[in-house]
């Protein structure tokens, strides 16, 4: 192959024109193959150097060398141009508009009943109590007999209690958290300060004020010199923590087989007296059944429904809202909001 100076100049001009005509990086890639790479006319001219007459070789080497240098320079310049063009286009098309509304995903949250339980546990732990728990499937003896609820007591009839088959096993779904009192007294020696929150069951239809599965919190104290005044003071503090410092409490005589004397505790809240729970001094018969030395120790117990507490505190008028699990209900308590 012979070399021709004009041809080289023409090839260079053609290569430069093609490079400058490339509209984007993709086109430039092809131009590079055609005019800059190993198979380009200039590369071929370079390869042909070996075949030209020695006397001309140095001169042609120079011509081709400077043509290649110019070509590379033009190529690099175009590459830079097209790259920055591409970058600004990407910035433009992939721009994020931070003012657009976002798709909100709801976070999980605690049910108001759980929040209330935690609040009550915290309050009593602060007073030195321990949290005690017991099984929801309970023996009839612990749920009734040990609590001095005789076999003919109305609470034991089929209407109130979920009896579990086979009946000979004498198991029930606990109707209150009071069996945890018994379990604690059988398990520990006084002084005892416990709070027992948990699920309880009664054969009621679900309506605006009842639910067959509900929650109670039971308190039990056994120590020396415990009197009704300690009970009143504790309930007062409990009520003020949950309902606010303005709330008043009063005890109204009542009856429970496992406490003597027994009382209902009412609170004065939002301008009226409302029944809140039951309480009393632990019946001596119960203490004896649990092996507590009644000459040395006495105690009090109280029990409240947590659904009821929640309804009173927040003015909830329909139990369905508490049990149905609609997230909008929990959200209205500030739970799970983003
Ligand atoms: N266990 C009783 C109930 O479910 C409440 C209660 C607890 C009353 C402790 C007195 C003392 O109704």
Coordinates of C-alpha atoms and ligand atoms in Angstrom, one line a residue:
X1 CA 0.0 0.0 0.0
X2 CA 1.3 3.4 -0.9
X3 CA 0.8 6.4 1.3
X4 CA -0.6 9.6 0.0
X5 CA -0.4 12.9 2.0
X6 CA -3.7 14.2 0.6
X7 CA -5.4 11.0 1.4
X8 CA -4.2 11.2 5.0
X9 CA -5.5 14.8 5.2
X10 CA -8.8 13.7 3.7
X11 CA -9.1 10.8 6.1
X12 CA -8.4 13.1 9.0
X13 CA -10.9 15.7 7.9
X14 CA -13.5 13.0 7.4
X15 CA -12.8 11.5 10.9
X16 CA -13.0 15.0 12.5
X17 CA -16.3 15.8 10.7
X18 CA -17.8 12.4 11.9
X19 CA -16.7 13.0 15.4
X20 CA -18.2 16.4 15.6
X21 CA -21.3 15.2 13.9
X22 CA -21.9 12.5 16.6
X23 CA -25.0 13.5 18.4
X24 CA -24.6 11.4 21.6
X25 CA -22.2 9.0 23.3
X26 CA -23.8 6.1 21.6
X27 CA -23.1 7.6 18.1
X28 CA -19.6 8.6 19.2
X29 CA -18.8 5.0 20.1
X30 CA -19.5 3.9 16.5
X31 CA -17.4 6.8 15.2
X32 CA -14.6 5.7 17.4
X33 CA -14.7 2.2 15.9
X34 CA -14.8 3.6 12.3
X35 CA -12.3 6.5 12.5
X36 CA -10.1 6.1 15.6
X37 CA -9.8 2.3 16.2
X38 CA -7.5 -0.3 14.7
X39 CA -9.6 -0.6 11.5
X40 CA -9.8 3.1 10.8
X41 CA -8.1 4.6 7.7
X42 CA -5.5 6.4 9.8
X43 CA -4.6 3.2 11.7
X44 CA -4.3 1.4 8.4
X45 CA -2.0 4.2 7.1
X46 CA 0.1 3.7 10.2
X47 CA 0.3 0.0 9.6
X48 CA 1.3 0.8 6.0
X49 CA 4.3 2.8 7.2
X50 CA 6.3 -0.4 7.3
X51 CA 5.9 -0.8 3.6
X52 CA 7.0 2.6 2.4
X53 CA 10.4 3.5 1.2
X54 CA 12.8 4.1 4.1
X55 CA 13.6 7.6 2.9
X56 CA 9.9 8.6 3.1
X57 CA 9.1 6.7 6.3
X58 CA 10.2 9.4 8.8
X59 CA 8.2 12.1 7.1
X60 CA 5.1 10.0 6.7
X61 CA 5.5 8.9 10.3
X62 CA 5.4 12.5 11.4
X63 CA 2.4 13.3 9.2
X64 CA 0.4 10.3 10.5
X65 CA 1.5 10.9 14.0
X66 CA 0.3 14.5 14.1
X67 CA -2.9 13.5 12.3
X68 CA -3.5 10.9 15.0
X69 CA -2.7 13.4 17.8
X70 CA -5.1 15.9 16.3
X71 CA -7.8 13.2 15.9
X72 CA -7.4 12.1 19.5
X73 CA -7.6 15.6 20.8
X74 CA -10.8 16.2 18.8
X75 CA -12.2 12.9 20.0
X76 CA -11.5 13.6 23.7
X77 CA -13.0 17.1 23.4
X78 CA -16.2 15.7 21.8
X79 CA -16.3 12.9 24.4
X80 CA -16.2 15.5 27.2
X81 CA -18.9 17.6 25.6
X82 CA -21.2 14.7 25.0
X83 CA -20.6 13.3 28.5
X84 CA -21.5 16.6 30.2
X85 CA -24.5 16.9 28.0
X86 CA -25.6 13.5 29.0
X87 CA -25.0 14.3 32.7
X88 CA -27.1 17.4 32.7
X89 CA -29.9 15.6 30.9
X90 CA -29.9 12.8 33.5
X91 CA -30.0 15.4 36.2
X92 CA -32.9 17.0 34.5
X93 CA -34.9 13.8 33.8
X94 CA -34.2 12.1 37.1
X95 CA -34.9 15.2 39.2
X96 CA -36.9 14.4 42.3
X97 CA -39.6 16.9 43.2
X98 CA -39.5 17.0 46.9
X99 CA -42.7 19.0 47.1
X100 CA -44.8 16.2 45.6
X101 CA -47.1 14.5 48.2
X102 CA -45.7 11.2 49.5
X103 CA -47.3 7.8 49.8
X104 CA -47.8 7.4 53.5
X105 CA -47.3 3.9 55.0
X106 CA -48.9 3.3 58.3
X107 CA -46.6 2.2 61.1
X108 CA -47.7 -0.4 63.5
X109 CA -48.6 0.7 67.0
X110 CA -49.8 -0.4 70.4
X111 CA -53.5 -0.9 71.2
X112 CA -54.8 1.7 73.7
X113 CA -55.4 -1.2 76.1
X114 CA -51.8 -2.2 76.0
X115 CA -50.8 1.4 76.5
X116 CA -53.0 1.6 79.5
X117 CA -51.7 -1.7 80.9
X118 CA -48.1 -0.5 80.6
X119 CA -49.1 2.8 82.3
X120 CA -50.6 0.9 85.2
X121 CA -47.7 -1.5 85.5
X122 CA -45.2 1.4 85.5
X123 CA -47.2 3.2 88.2
X124 CA -47.2 0.2 90.5
X125 CA -43.6 -0.8 89.8
X126 CA -42.8 2.7 90.9
X127 CA -44.6 1.9 94.2
X128 CA -42.5 -1.3 94.7
X129 CA -45.0 -3.8 93.4
X130 CA -44.1 -6.8 91.1
X131 CA -46.1 -7.8 88.0
X132 CA -47.6 -11.3 88.4
X133 CA -49.2 -13.3 85.7
X134 CA -51.2 -16.5 85.6
X135 CA -52.8 -18.8 83.0
X136 CA -56.1 -17.9 81.2
X137 CA -57.2 -21.5 81.3
X138 CA -57.5 -21.9 85.1
X139 CA -58.6 -24.6 87.5
X140 CA -62.1 -24.2 88.9
X141 CA -60.5 -24.5 92.4
X142 CA -58.2 -21.4 91.9
X143 CA -60.9 -19.4 90.0
X144 CA -63.6 -20.1 92.6
X145 CA -63.1 -22.4 95.6
X146 CA -59.9 -20.9 96.9
X147 CA -61.6 -17.5 96.6
X148 CA -64.4 -18.6 98.8
X149 CA -66.9 -18.7 95.9
X150 CA -69.0 -21.7 96.9
X151 CA -70.3 -24.2 94.3
X152 CA -73.8 -22.7 94.4
X153 CA -72.6 -19.2 93.7
X154 CA -74.3 -17.6 90.7
X155 CA -70.9 -16.8 89.1
X156 CA -70.4 -20.5 88.7
X157 CA -73.4 -21.2 86.6
X158 CA -73.1 -21.8 82.9
X159 CA -74.3 -18.3 82.2
X160 CA -71.2 -16.5 83.3
X161 CA -68.4 -19.0 83.0
X162 CA -66.9 -20.7 80.0
X163 CA -66.4 -24.3 81.3
X164 CA -63.9 -26.4 79.3
X165 CA -64.6 -29.9 78.2
X166 CA -64.1 -32.5 79.5
X167 CA -66.0 -31.1 82.5
X168 CA -64.3 -33.6 84.8
X169 CA -61.0 -31.8 84.2
X170 CA -62.6 -28.8 86.1
X171 CA -61.0 -26.2 84.0
X172 CA -62.5 -22.8 83.1
X173 CA -61.5 -19.7 81.2
X174 CA -60.7 -17.5 84.2
X175 CA -63.6 -15.2 84.9
X176 CA -61.4 -12.7 86.7
X177 CA -57.7 -12.1 87.5
X178 CA -58.3 -13.0 91.2
X179 CA -56.9 -16.6 90.9
X180 CA -53.5 -14.9 90.3
X181 CA -53.9 -13.6 93.9
X182 CA -54.2 -17.2 95.1
X183 CA -51.3 -18.4 93.0
X184 CA -49.1 -15.6 94.3
X185 CA -50.0 -16.3 98.0
X186 CA -49.4 -20.0 97.5
X187 CA -46.1 -19.3 95.9
X188 CA -44.6 -16.5 97.9
X189 CA -44.5 -15.5 101.6
X190 CA -45.5 -12.0 102.7
X191 CA -44.8 -9.2 102.4
X192 CA -46.5 -9.4 99.0
X193 CA -47.1 -6.4 96.7
X194 CA -48.3 -7.5 93.2
X195 CA -50.3 -6.2 90.3
X196 CA -51.9 -8.8 88.0
X197 CA -53.0 -7.5 84.6
X198 CA -54.5 -10.0 82.1
X199 CA -57.3 -11.3 79.9
X200 CA -60.5 -12.6 81.4
X201 CA -63.6 -14.3 80.0
X202 CA -67.3 -14.3 80.7
X203 CA -70.1 -15.7 78.6
X204 CA -71.6 -12.3 77.5
X205 CA -72.7 -11.2 74.1
X206 CA -70.6 -8.5 72.5
X207 CA -72.6 -5.3 72.8
X208 CA -71.9 -1.6 73.5
X209 CA -70.9 -2.3 77.1
X210 CA -69.9 -6.0 77.2
X211 CA -67.4 -8.2 75.6
X212 CA -66.9 -11.9 76.3
X213 CA -63.1 -11.4 76.3
X214 CA -62.0 -8.5 78.4
X215 CA -59.1 -7.4 80.6
X216 CA -58.7 -6.8 84.3
X217 CA -56.0 -5.6 86.6
X218 CA -55.9 -7.0 90.1
X219 CA -53.8 -5.6 92.9
X220 CA -52.9 -7.6 96.0
X221 CA -51.0 -6.5 99.1
X222 CA -50.2 -8.7 102.1
X223 CA -48.1 -7.3 104.9
X224 CA -48.2 -6.4 108.6
X225 CA -50.6 -3.8 109.8
X226 CA -52.4 -3.3 106.4
X227 CA -55.7 -1.5 106.8
X228 CA -58.5 -0.2 104.7
X229 CA -56.8 3.2 104.8
X230 CA -53.9 1.8 102.9
X231 CA -56.3 0.4 100.3
X232 CA -58.0 3.8 100.0
X233 CA -54.7 5.7 99.7
X234 CA -53.5 3.3 97.0
X235 CA -56.7 3.5 95.0
X236 CA -56.6 7.3 95.3
X237 CA -53.1 7.4 93.9
X238 CA -54.0 4.9 91.2
X239 CA -57.1 6.9 90.1
X240 CA -55.2 10.2 90.1
X241 CA -52.4 8.8 87.9
X242 CA -54.9 7.4 85.4
X243 CA -57.6 10.0 85.4
X244 CA -55.8 13.2 86.5
X245 CA -55.1 14.9 89.8
X246 CA -58.6 16.3 90.0
X247 CA -60.3 12.9 90.4
X248 CA -61.8 11.9 93.7
X249 CA -62.5 8.3 94.9
X250 CA -65.1 6.9 97.3
X251 CA -65.7 3.4 98.7
X252 CA -69.2 2.1 98.7
X253 CA -70.1 -1.0 100.8
X254 CA -70.5 -4.1 98.6
X255 CA -69.9 -7.8 98.7
X256 CA -67.3 -10.2 97.3
X257 CA -66.8 -13.7 98.7
X258 CA -63.0 -13.2 98.8
X259 CA -62.9 -9.8 100.6
X260 CA -64.3 -8.8 103.9
X261 CA -65.2 -6.0 104.2
X262 CA -65.8 -5.4 100.5
X263 CA -66.5 -2.2 98.6
X264 CA -67.0 -0.8 95.2
X265 CA -64.7 2.0 94.3
X266 CA -66.3 4.9 92.5
X267 CA -64.5 7.9 90.9
X268 CA -65.8 11.4 90.6
X269 CA -64.8 12.2 87.0
X270 CA -66.2 14.8 84.6
X271 CA -68.8 15.9 87.0
X272 CA -70.3 12.6 88.1
X273 CA -69.7 9.5 90.3
X274 CA -68.8 6.4 88.2
X275 CA -68.3 2.9 89.4
X276 CA -64.7 1.8 88.6
X277 CA -64.0 -1.6 90.3
X278 CA -64.2 -3.8 93.3
X279 CA -62.0 -4.0 96.4
X280 CA -61.7 -5.0 100.0
X281 CA -59.6 -6.6 102.7
X282 CA -58.7 -10.1 101.8
X283 CA -61.1 -12.5 103.5
X284 CA -59.5 -14.4 106.3
X285 CA -60.8 -17.7 104.8
X286 CA -58.8 -17.0 101.7
X287 CA -55.7 -16.1 103.6
X288 CA -56.0 -19.4 105.6
X289 CA -56.6 -21.4 102.4
X290 CA -53.3 -20.0 101.1
X291 CA -51.4 -20.7 104.3
X292 CA -50.9 -17.0 105.3
X293 CA -50.4 -16.4 109.1
X294 CA -53.5 -14.3 109.8
X295 CA -52.2 -13.3 113.3
X296 CA -49.3 -11.5 111.7
X297 CA -50.6 -10.5 108.3
X298 CA -53.6 -8.9 106.7
X299 CA -54.1 -7.6 103.2
X300 CA -56.2 -5.8 100.6
X301 CA -57.1 -6.5 97.0
X302 CA -58.7 -4.6 94.2
X303 CA -59.8 -5.3 90.7
X304 CA -60.7 -3.2 87.7
X305 CA -61.8 -3.7 84.1
X306 CA -59.4 -2.2 81.7
X307 CA -62.0 -1.7 78.9
X308 CA -64.2 0.1 81.4
X309 CA -61.3 2.3 82.6
X310 CA -60.5 3.2 79.0
X311 CA -64.2 4.0 78.2
X312 CA -64.5 6.2 81.2
X313 CA -61.2 8.0 80.7
X314 CA -61.7 8.7 77.0
X315 CA -65.5 8.9 76.8
X316 CA -65.7 5.8 74.5
X317 CA -69.4 4.9 74.3
X318 CA -69.2 1.7 72.2
X319 CA -67.2 -1.4 73.2
X320 CA -67.0 -2.5 69.6
X321 CA -64.5 0.3 69.0
X322 CA -62.1 -1.3 71.5
X323 CA -62.4 -4.9 70.3
X324 CA -62.8 -4.6 66.6
X325 CA -59.2 -3.7 65.8
X326 CA -59.9 -0.9 63.4
X327 CA -56.6 1.0 63.1
X328 CA -58.4 4.3 63.0
X329 CA -59.4 3.8 66.6
X330 CA -55.8 3.3 67.8
X331 CA -54.8 6.3 65.6
X332 CA -57.1 8.6 67.4
X333 CA -55.0 7.9 70.5
X334 CA -51.9 9.1 68.6
X335 CA -50.8 5.5 67.9
X336 CA -49.2 4.6 64.6
X337 CA -49.5 8.0 63.0
X338 CA -46.7 9.1 60.7
Ligands
LIG1 N1 -62.5 -10.2 91.0 C1 -63.6 -9.2 91.2 C2 -64.4 -9.2 89.9 O1 -64.0 -9.7 88.9 C3 -63.0 -7.8 91.4 C4 -62.3 -7.7 92.7 C5 -61.0 -8.0 92.8 C6 -63.0 -7.4 93.9 C7 -60.4 -7.8 94.0 C8 -62.4 -7.3 95.1 C9 -61.1 -7.5 95.2 O2 -65.5 -8.6 89.9

